[in-house]
Tab-separated table of C-alpha atoms and ligand atoms in Angstrom:
chain	number	residue	atom	x	y	z
A	312	MET	CA	188.566	113.145	-37.943
A	313	LYS	CA	187.974	115.016	-41.107
A	314	VAL	CA	184.867	112.935	-42.660
A	315	THR	CA	182.987	113.373	-46.236
A	316	LEU	CA	179.391	112.980	-46.439
A	317	SER	CA	177.836	112.458	-50.165
A	318	ILE	CA	174.560	112.160	-51.799
A	319	ILE	CA	174.725	110.757	-55.175
A	320	LYS	CA	171.022	110.239	-56.805
A	321	ALA	CA	169.949	108.812	-59.942
A	322	ASP	CA	166.806	107.937	-61.746
A	323	VAL	CA	167.236	104.815	-63.207
A	324	GLY	CA	163.774	103.417	-63.776
A	325	GLY	CA	160.527	104.513	-62.439
A	326	TYR	CA	157.762	101.994	-61.241
A	327	VAL	CA	154.819	102.664	-62.340
A	328	GLY	CA	155.986	105.546	-64.743
A	329	HIS	CA	157.917	108.319	-63.276
A	330	SER	CA	156.105	107.305	-59.506
A	331	ASP	CA	158.517	105.499	-57.642
A	332	VAL	CA	161.075	102.546	-57.560
A	333	HIS	CA	160.686	99.086	-57.429
A	334	PRO	CA	161.990	97.287	-54.342
A	335	ALA	CA	164.076	95.053	-56.825
A	336	LEU	CA	166.345	98.321	-57.860
A	337	LEU	CA	166.309	99.311	-54.316
A	338	ALA	CA	167.685	95.402	-52.992
A	339	ARG	CA	170.107	95.746	-56.317
A	340	THR	CA	171.124	99.497	-54.707
A	341	ASP	CA	171.804	98.099	-50.972
A	342	GLU	CA	173.926	95.025	-51.966
A	343	ALA	CA	176.122	97.501	-54.061
A	344	LEU	CA	176.142	99.557	-50.878
A	345	ALA	CA	176.904	96.777	-48.919
A	346	GLU	CA	180.019	95.450	-50.626
A	347	ALA	CA	181.619	98.657	-51.257
A	348	LYS	CA	180.782	99.669	-47.269
A	349	GLU	CA	182.444	95.573	-47.002
A	350	LYS	CA	185.859	96.787	-49.047
A	351	GLY	CA	186.061	99.781	-46.707
A	352	LEU	CA	185.644	102.126	-49.632
A	353	ILE	CA	182.870	103.897	-47.353
A	354	ILE	CA	182.192	103.825	-43.767
A	355	ASP	CA	178.947	103.677	-43.644
A	356	TYR	CA	175.444	104.603	-46.209
A	357	CYS	CA	171.996	104.750	-46.458
A	358	ARG	CA	170.232	103.862	-49.118
A	359	ALA	CA	166.947	106.675	-49.781
A	360	LYS	CA	165.029	107.621	-51.989
A	361	CYS	CA	162.388	110.111	-53.140
A	362	GLY	CA	159.779	109.099	-55.989
A	363	ASP	CA	161.409	107.340	-58.645
A	364	ASP	CA	164.996	109.081	-57.917
A	365	ILE	CA	167.134	106.608	-55.667
A	366	ALA	CA	169.809	108.685	-52.951
A	367	LEU	CA	173.509	106.828	-51.761
A	368	ILE	CA	173.718	108.784	-48.147
A	369	MET	CA	177.399	107.519	-48.105
A	370	THR	CA	180.611	108.734	-45.581
A	371	HIS	CA	183.881	107.937	-46.374
A	372	THR	CA	187.451	109.741	-45.767
A	373	LYS	CA	187.843	110.528	-49.484
A	374	GLY	CA	186.950	114.559	-49.709
A	375	THR	CA	184.549	115.841	-52.471
A	376	ASP	CA	184.935	114.362	-56.158
A	377	ASN	CA	186.544	111.674	-55.303
A	378	GLU	CA	187.066	110.198	-58.219
A	379	ASP	CA	186.487	106.065	-56.531
A	380	ILE	CA	183.528	107.578	-54.841
A	381	HIS	CA	181.716	108.999	-58.155
A	382	HIS	CA	183.132	105.757	-60.190
A	383	PHE	CA	181.187	103.262	-57.972
A	384	ALA	CA	177.917	105.744	-58.158
A	385	TRP	CA	178.330	105.605	-61.964
A	386	ASP	CA	178.936	101.856	-61.455
A	387	THR	CA	175.738	101.002	-59.401
A	388	PHE	CA	173.300	103.362	-61.143
A	389	GLU	CA	174.556	101.273	-64.220
A	390	ALA	CA	173.811	97.844	-62.245
A	391	VAL	CA	170.817	99.063	-61.021
A	392	THR	CA	170.071	100.126	-64.739
A	393	GLU	CA	170.615	96.335	-65.761
A	394	VAL	CA	167.808	95.206	-63.050
A	395	ALA	CA	165.438	98.131	-64.037
A	396	LYS	CA	165.657	97.195	-67.808
A	397	GLU	CA	165.067	93.591	-66.639
A	398	TYR	CA	162.030	94.468	-64.796
A	399	GLY	CA	160.895	96.836	-68.015
A	400	GLN	CA	160.760	99.608	-65.929
A	401	TYR	CA	159.802	103.032	-67.462
A	402	GLY	CA	162.574	105.590	-68.475
A	403	ALA	CA	165.574	102.638	-67.732
A	404	GLY	CA	168.875	104.416	-67.379
A	405	GLN	CA	166.938	107.876	-67.580
A	406	ASP	CA	169.893	109.494	-66.001
A	407	LEU	CA	172.485	108.141	-67.152
A	408	LEU	CA	173.390	110.873	-70.041
A	409	THR	CA	176.655	108.847	-70.664
A	410	ASP	CA	177.787	105.837	-72.208
A	411	ALA	CA	181.306	105.405	-69.601
A	412	PHE	CA	181.889	106.761	-66.855
A	413	SER	CA	184.919	109.206	-67.062
A	414	GLY	CA	186.960	110.697	-63.554
A	415	ASN	CA	184.031	112.390	-62.194
A	416	LEU	CA	179.729	112.715	-62.119
A	417	ARG	CA	179.900	116.286	-63.564
A	418	GLY	CA	177.614	116.475	-66.329
A	419	MET	CA	177.208	112.788	-66.574
A	420	GLY	CA	174.021	113.141	-65.218
A	421	PRO	CA	173.620	111.977	-61.649
A	422	GLY	CA	172.682	115.240	-58.983
A	423	PHE	CA	175.373	114.825	-55.980
A	424	ALA	CA	175.472	117.125	-52.645
A	425	GLU	CA	179.175	116.788	-50.910
A	426	MET	CA	180.468	118.226	-47.797
A	427	GLU	CA	183.771	117.154	-46.027
A	428	ILE	CA	184.040	118.105	-42.622
A	429	GLU	CA	185.858	118.100	-38.807
A	430	GLU	CA	183.047	115.681	-37.355
A	431	ARG	CA	181.735	118.210	-34.806
A	432	LYS	CA	181.221	116.353	-30.656
A	433	SER	CA	178.148	115.927	-31.485
A	434	GLU	CA	176.894	115.992	-35.413
A	435	PRO	CA	173.352	115.923	-36.436
A	436	ILE	CA	172.701	116.442	-40.033
A	437	ILE	CA	169.751	117.047	-42.440
A	438	CYS	CA	169.514	114.898	-45.720
A	439	PHE	CA	166.700	116.406	-48.078
A	440	LEU	CA	165.735	114.452	-51.093
A	441	ALA	CA	163.034	115.955	-53.565
A	442	ASP	CA	161.487	114.769	-56.642
A	443	LYS	CA	159.753	116.630	-58.939
A	444	THR	CA	160.558	119.855	-59.044
A	445	GLU	CA	164.522	121.551	-59.436
A	446	PRO	CA	168.214	122.339	-58.052
A	447	GLY	CA	166.559	126.194	-56.691
A	448	SER	CA	163.538	124.774	-54.815
A	449	TRP	CA	166.096	124.825	-52.181
A	450	ASN	CA	166.616	128.524	-52.206
A	451	TYR	CA	163.626	129.522	-50.079
A	452	PRO	CA	163.763	126.965	-47.126
A	453	LEU	CA	167.950	127.494	-47.254
A	454	PHE	CA	167.057	131.277	-46.916
A	455	LYS	CA	164.995	130.764	-44.149
A	456	MET	CA	166.667	128.743	-41.999
A	457	PHE	CA	170.103	130.621	-42.451
A	458	ALA	CA	168.968	134.372	-42.864
A	459	ASP	CA	165.919	135.224	-41.716
A	460	PRO	CA	164.641	135.271	-37.820
A	461	PHE	CA	161.456	135.440	-38.243
A	462	ASN	CA	162.082	131.280	-38.975
A	463	THR	CA	165.245	130.958	-36.939
A	464	ALA	CA	165.171	132.314	-33.487
A	465	GLY	CA	168.912	131.439	-32.772
A	466	LEU	CA	169.464	134.277	-35.717
A	467	VAL	CA	168.111	136.739	-32.861
A	468	ILE	CA	168.777	135.201	-29.510
A	469	ASP	CA	172.274	132.935	-30.272
A	470	PRO	CA	175.585	134.757	-29.965
A	471	SER	CA	177.010	132.918	-32.301
A	472	MET	CA	174.625	132.962	-34.607
A	473	HIS	CA	174.775	136.918	-34.647
A	474	ASP	CA	176.513	137.328	-36.776
A	475	GLY	CA	175.601	135.544	-39.632
A	476	PHE	CA	176.156	133.544	-42.791
A	477	ARG	CA	177.875	133.561	-46.355
A	478	PHE	CA	175.849	131.969	-49.129
A	479	GLU	CA	177.809	130.723	-52.117
A	480	VAL	CA	175.025	131.192	-55.297
A	481	HIS	CA	175.849	129.672	-58.821
A	482	ASP	CA	174.619	131.168	-61.979
A	483	LEU	CA	173.719	127.780	-63.197
A	484	ILE	CA	173.358	129.639	-67.143
A	485	GLU	CA	176.468	131.816	-67.572
A	486	GLU	CA	178.372	129.028	-65.119
A	487	LYS	CA	179.572	131.845	-62.522
A	488	LYS	CA	179.562	132.225	-58.719
A	489	ILE	CA	179.333	134.552	-55.713
A	490	ILE	CA	179.623	135.014	-52.541
A	491	PHE	CA	176.830	136.792	-50.495
A	492	SER	CA	177.861	137.719	-46.585
A	493	CYS	CA	174.428	138.019	-45.135
A	494	PRO	CA	172.599	139.545	-43.448
A	495	GLU	CA	174.741	142.604	-44.354
A	496	GLU	CA	173.974	141.724	-48.208
A	497	LEU	CA	170.836	139.989	-47.509
A	498	TYR	CA	168.734	142.421	-50.351
A	499	ASP	CA	171.021	142.201	-53.211
A	500	MET	CA	170.912	138.440	-52.385
A	501	LEU	CA	167.361	138.165	-52.758
A	502	VAL	CA	166.961	140.102	-55.861
A	503	PHE	CA	169.092	136.438	-57.186
A	504	ILE	CA	168.118	133.278	-55.344
A	505	GLY	CA	164.652	134.379	-56.013
A	506	ALA	CA	164.781	133.543	-59.608
A	507	PRO	CA	165.655	130.201	-58.585
A	508	SER	CA	165.452	128.326	-62.068
A	509	ARG	CA	168.404	130.547	-62.852
A	510	TYR	CA	170.303	131.449	-59.750
A	511	VAL	CA	170.711	128.044	-56.640
A	512	ILE	CA	172.593	128.652	-53.376
A	513	LYS	CA	175.301	125.697	-53.473
A	514	HIS	CA	176.833	126.147	-50.131
A	515	ILE	CA	176.233	127.960	-46.714
A	516	PHE	CA	179.254	128.711	-44.369
A	517	PRO	CA	179.280	130.034	-40.929
A	518	LYS	CA	181.353	133.474	-41.392
A	519	GLY	CA	184.870	132.981	-40.832
A	520	LYS	CA	184.950	129.333	-41.611
A	521	ASP	CA	185.631	127.678	-44.713
A	522	GLU	CA	183.799	124.540	-43.790
A	523	PRO	CA	179.902	124.251	-45.238
A	524	ALA	CA	177.050	123.870	-42.785
A	525	ALA	CA	174.842	123.361	-46.020
A	526	VAL	CA	175.289	121.686	-49.698
A	527	THR	CA	172.858	121.512	-52.468
A	528	SER	CA	172.880	119.137	-55.995
A	529	THR	CA	173.142	121.814	-58.140
A	530	GLN	CA	172.961	119.806	-61.813
A	531	ARG	CA	170.649	120.825	-64.116
A	532	LEU	CA	169.825	117.496	-66.305
A	533	PHE	CA	168.775	120.089	-69.963
A	534	LEU	CA	172.015	122.340	-69.206
A	535	MET	CA	173.690	119.024	-69.576
A	536	ALA	CA	172.301	116.657	-71.960
A	537	GLY	CA	171.368	119.728	-74.357
A	538	ARG	CA	167.513	118.114	-74.766
A	539	TYR	CA	164.602	117.224	-72.813
A	540	VAL	CA	165.612	114.638	-69.835
A	541	GLY	CA	163.170	115.617	-67.097
A	542	LYS	CA	163.359	117.792	-64.059
A	543	ASP	CA	166.264	117.615	-61.519
A	544	ASP	CA	165.317	116.272	-58.300
A	545	PRO	CA	167.777	117.361	-55.815
A	546	VAL	CA	169.385	116.481	-52.987
A	547	MET	CA	170.602	118.755	-49.962
A	548	ALA	CA	172.495	118.060	-46.556
A	549	VAL	CA	172.408	120.468	-43.997
A	550	ARG	CA	174.385	120.668	-40.688
A	551	CYS	CA	172.607	121.347	-37.807
A	552	GLN	CA	172.880	122.773	-33.920
A	553	SER	CA	175.758	124.290	-31.894
A	554	GLY	CA	176.143	127.746	-33.926
A	555	LEU	CA	173.774	126.553	-36.767
A	556	PRO	CA	170.104	126.706	-36.884
A	557	ALA	CA	168.457	124.132	-34.604
A	558	VAL	CA	167.066	120.881	-36.035
A	559	GLY	CA	163.867	122.298	-35.386
A	560	GLU	CA	164.857	125.699	-37.202
A	561	VAL	CA	166.164	123.603	-40.458
A	562	VAL	CA	162.913	121.625	-41.107
A	563	GLU	CA	160.602	124.780	-39.856
A	564	PRO	CA	160.481	126.249	-43.855
A	565	PHE	CA	158.981	123.167	-44.732
A	566	SER	CA	155.731	123.783	-42.903
A	567	PHE	CA	154.989	126.080	-45.473
A	568	PRO	CA	154.578	124.444	-48.900
A	569	TYR	CA	155.731	127.151	-51.374
A	570	ILE	CA	155.733	126.926	-54.857
A	571	VAL	CA	157.986	125.191	-56.929
A	572	ALA	CA	158.473	124.432	-60.582
A	573	GLY	CA	158.368	121.064	-61.885
A	574	TRP	CA	155.302	118.691	-61.505
A	575	MET	CA	154.153	117.144	-64.585
A	576	ARG	CA	156.345	117.095	-67.309
A	577	GLY	CA	158.576	119.130	-65.605
A	578	SER	CA	156.558	122.584	-66.623
A	579	HIS	CA	154.461	122.987	-63.859
A	580	HIS	CA	154.341	125.165	-60.806
A	581	GLY	CA	152.662	123.494	-57.663
A	582	PRO	CA	153.370	122.953	-53.802
A	583	LEU	CA	156.248	121.484	-52.792
A	584	MET	CA	154.811	118.485	-49.919
A	585	PRO	CA	156.670	117.270	-47.061
A	586	VAL	CA	156.426	113.701	-46.496
A	587	GLY	CA	157.507	111.242	-44.365
A	588	MET	CA	159.292	107.986	-46.036
A	589	GLN	CA	155.994	106.163	-46.872
A	590	GLN	CA	154.798	109.086	-48.435
A	591	ASP	CA	157.385	110.020	-51.414
A	592	THR	CA	154.920	108.598	-54.321
A	593	PRO	CA	153.848	111.443	-56.434
A	594	THR	CA	150.710	110.101	-57.741
A	595	ARG	CA	148.093	113.147	-59.077
A	596	PHE	CA	149.414	114.734	-62.067
A	597	ASP	CA	152.284	112.683	-61.327
A	598	GLY	CA	153.171	114.956	-58.698
A	599	PRO	CA	152.546	117.241	-56.595
A	600	PRO	CA	156.601	117.527	-55.921
A	601	ARG	CA	157.751	116.491	-52.933
A	602	VAL	CA	160.337	116.637	-50.159
A	603	VAL	CA	161.218	113.806	-48.249
A	604	SER	CA	164.329	114.423	-44.782
A	605	LEU	CA	166.184	111.999	-43.383
A	606	GLY	CA	168.074	113.132	-40.375
A	607	PHE	CA	171.084	111.161	-38.737
A	608	GLN	CA	173.898	111.748	-35.898
A	609	LEU	CA	177.218	111.155	-37.671
A	610	LYS	CA	179.169	108.817	-34.884
A	611	ASP	CA	183.405	108.430	-36.387
A	612	GLY	CA	181.346	108.674	-39.949
A	613	ARG	CA	178.972	106.201	-39.037
A	614	LEU	CA	175.063	107.611	-40.271
A	615	ILE	CA	172.877	106.768	-36.844
A	616	GLY	CA	169.721	106.869	-38.419
A	617	PRO	CA	167.296	108.154	-40.537
A	618	ARG	CA	164.957	109.765	-38.493
A	619	ASP	CA	162.065	110.000	-40.444
A	620	MET	CA	161.895	114.218	-40.077
A	621	PHE	CA	158.815	114.247	-42.035
A	622	ALA	CA	156.691	111.703	-40.140
A	623	ASP	CA	155.537	113.694	-37.603
A	624	PRO	CA	151.769	114.900	-37.129
A	625	SER	CA	153.011	118.920	-37.063
A	626	TYR	CA	153.286	118.631	-40.826
A	627	ASP	CA	150.001	117.372	-41.771
A	628	LEU	CA	148.649	120.943	-41.946
A	629	ALA	CA	151.311	122.070	-44.366
A	630	ARG	CA	150.055	118.511	-46.585
A	631	TRP	CA	146.539	119.073	-46.179
A	632	LYS	CA	147.497	122.981	-47.546
A	633	ALA	CA	149.545	121.479	-50.253
A	634	LEU	CA	146.590	119.435	-51.846
A	635	GLU	CA	144.715	122.561	-51.301
A	636	MET	CA	146.919	124.647	-53.233
A	637	ALA	CA	147.486	121.598	-55.311
A	638	GLU	CA	143.816	121.290	-56.353
A	639	PHE	CA	143.249	125.776	-56.927
A	640	LEU	CA	146.078	125.290	-59.871
A	641	ARG	CA	145.349	122.228	-61.159
A	642	ARG	CA	141.992	124.073	-62.188
A	643	HIS	CA	144.193	126.476	-64.471
A	644	GLY	CA	145.137	123.311	-66.876
A	645	PRO	CA	147.632	124.658	-69.702
A	646	PHE	CA	147.219	128.090	-68.474
A	647	GLU	CA	150.228	130.031	-66.433
A	648	PRO	CA	150.800	130.441	-63.874
A	649	HIS	CA	150.131	126.912	-63.526
A	650	ARG	CA	152.451	126.083	-66.723
A	651	LEU	CA	155.344	127.646	-66.719
A	652	PRO	CA	156.524	130.801	-68.138
A	653	LEU	CA	157.518	130.160	-72.079
A	654	ASP	CA	161.436	131.057	-70.570
A	655	GLU	CA	161.046	128.123	-68.414
A	656	MET	CA	159.330	125.861	-71.150
A	657	GLU	CA	162.262	126.241	-73.680
A	658	TYR	CA	163.754	123.412	-71.247
A	659	THR	CA	161.113	120.886	-72.042
A	660	THR	CA	159.263	119.257	-74.981
A	661	LEU	CA	156.955	122.669	-76.224
A	662	PRO	CA	159.421	123.955	-78.431
A	663	ALA	CA	159.226	121.097	-80.541
A	664	VAL	CA	155.837	121.861	-80.754
A	665	MET	CA	156.025	125.190	-81.494
A	666	GLU	CA	158.259	125.043	-83.987
A	667	LYS	CA	156.527	122.574	-86.001
A	668	LEU	CA	153.930	125.861	-86.439
A	669	HIS	CA	156.157	128.238	-86.907
A	670	GLU	CA	155.773	128.866	-90.378
A	671	ARG	CA	152.453	129.418	-90.390
A	672	PHE	CA	152.549	132.582	-88.502
A	673	VAL	CA	152.310	135.676	-90.276
A	674	PRO	CA	152.985	139.516	-90.272
A	675	LEU	CA	149.742	141.467	-88.582
A	676	VAL	CA	150.780	143.874	-90.447
A	677	GLY	CA	150.726	143.400	-94.861
A	678	ASP	CA	149.484	140.365	-95.080
A	679	GLU	CA	146.724	140.070	-97.644
A	680	ARG	CA	145.949	136.737	-97.353
A	681	ASP	CA	142.008	135.791	-97.003
A	682	PHE	CA	141.798	133.572	-94.104
B	338	F6R	C1	158.857	114.908	-64.099
B	338	F6R	C2	158.297	113.671	-64.762
B	338	F6R	C3	156.297	112.934	-65.648
B	338	F6R	C4	157.644	112.684	-66.745
B	338	F6R	C5	155.884	112.256	-67.800
B	338	F6R	C6	156.010	112.438	-69.119
B	338	F6R	O1	160.098	115.475	-64.133
B	338	F6R	O2	158.866	112.965	-64.959
B	338	F6R	O3	155.814	113.758	-65.208
B	338	F6R	O4	158.082	114.354	-67.609
B	338	F6R	O5	155.080	111.170	-66.733
B	338	F6R	O6	157.477	111.274	-68.932
B	338	F6R	P1	157.614	110.917	-70.290
B	338	F6R	O7	157.593	112.249	-71.455
B	338	F6R	O8	158.603	109.811	-70.343
B	338	F6R	O9	156.554	110.094	-71.159
B	339	MG	MG1	161.638	109.571	-64.170
B	340	MG	MG1	162.402	111.861	-60.060
C-alpha cells in the first residue's frame, strides 16, 4: 500500500513571546485534524509542536504536494490564527504570508516535508521538529546517519547498506538542485552541505530506488517574504531499519549538540539541544535552539506512536554540553561568531539599522573634515 506522510508546520502565534504554543491553539488544531480524519481526508494524524511551531503530522493516500492536503493545512492554520488573535498571542498568523490559499503551500509560509512510500512490513519512522533554527540544520545529522561509518555501524556491517545513498541537495539561493552519489562523492558533497545556510539536503534515496529514506522541509521565510519573518524552524522525517540506518543510528548524531544558526532574532549561533516533548520551550535568550523527535511505527497508514525519543537519560549529557556551549557563546554578546556573519545578517532586521548610518561613512583617504 502506498502511503504519504506529510508534516506541515507553521508558527501562527506564540505563548509567551516566541517560546511556546497556548493550549487553546493546540485544542483548535486537534479539532481540525479529528474532523479531517472523520471525513476521510487523512488516514491518521499526530498533532505535535516544538517551541512556537505547530506541526500537523498526517498520513493519507493522495501523494505529495496534494492540493486538498495543503488546503486543509492552510485552513487549519487560519482557524488557529483566529484563536491566537482572540487570546492575544504573539505574532498571530506570522507564518501565513499570503491572504488566500492558491493551489499549493509553496511560497505561502508554512514549511512542509512529505514522502510517498510503499509501506514495508514494519515501517519505523522518526519525525524531527526543531525550533529557533533553519532547514540546513539537518545537513549535519543526515550526513552522519547516511554517510558516516563512525555514526552508522550499518554502513560497515550491513551488506544491504554498503552501496551507500544518493543525496538530493538544494541551492536555496539560486533555486537549483543536484544529486550526489555517496560514498563516491562524499568530498564533493561536503563542499556544499558544509554551508547549511544556502545548501540543504532535501531527500536521501537508497541507491537504485526512487522512494526517499529521508525528507526535510526547505522553506526559508525570508526568501519567500522578502523581509525578515524569523528563522524557519524546520522538520524532517527519516525511515529506519532493514537496510536503512537503525533507529539508534538515526538519533545518534544528536548526542552532539552541534552549532546551528538561529536562536535570538534568528541571528545567533548556538547549540542544537535535543529535548523531550515536555522541554520543547526555548526560553533562555529565546533558546537555545532545540529539537524533538517523535518515533512512529506506521501500520496501514496508521501512526502508531509517538514515542518521545529524546526523553531518555542517554541524552542528558548532550543537554548539559548544550548548556555549557550556550553559556560560552552567550558571553560573546553581539560579537561574532555568536552573532551570525554579516552576509547571513542580510536576512534579518540589521540591514535597516545599517542603512540609517550609511550616509555617515566617508572615505578614509581624501576627507579633510575635522572630527
Ligand atoms: C527567533 C525568534 C525570536 C524573535 C525575537 C524578537 O526565530 O522568533 O527570537 O526574533 O523574540 O521578536 P520580535 O521582533 O517579534 O519582537
Ligand atoms: Mg514565533
Ligand atoms: Mg518557531
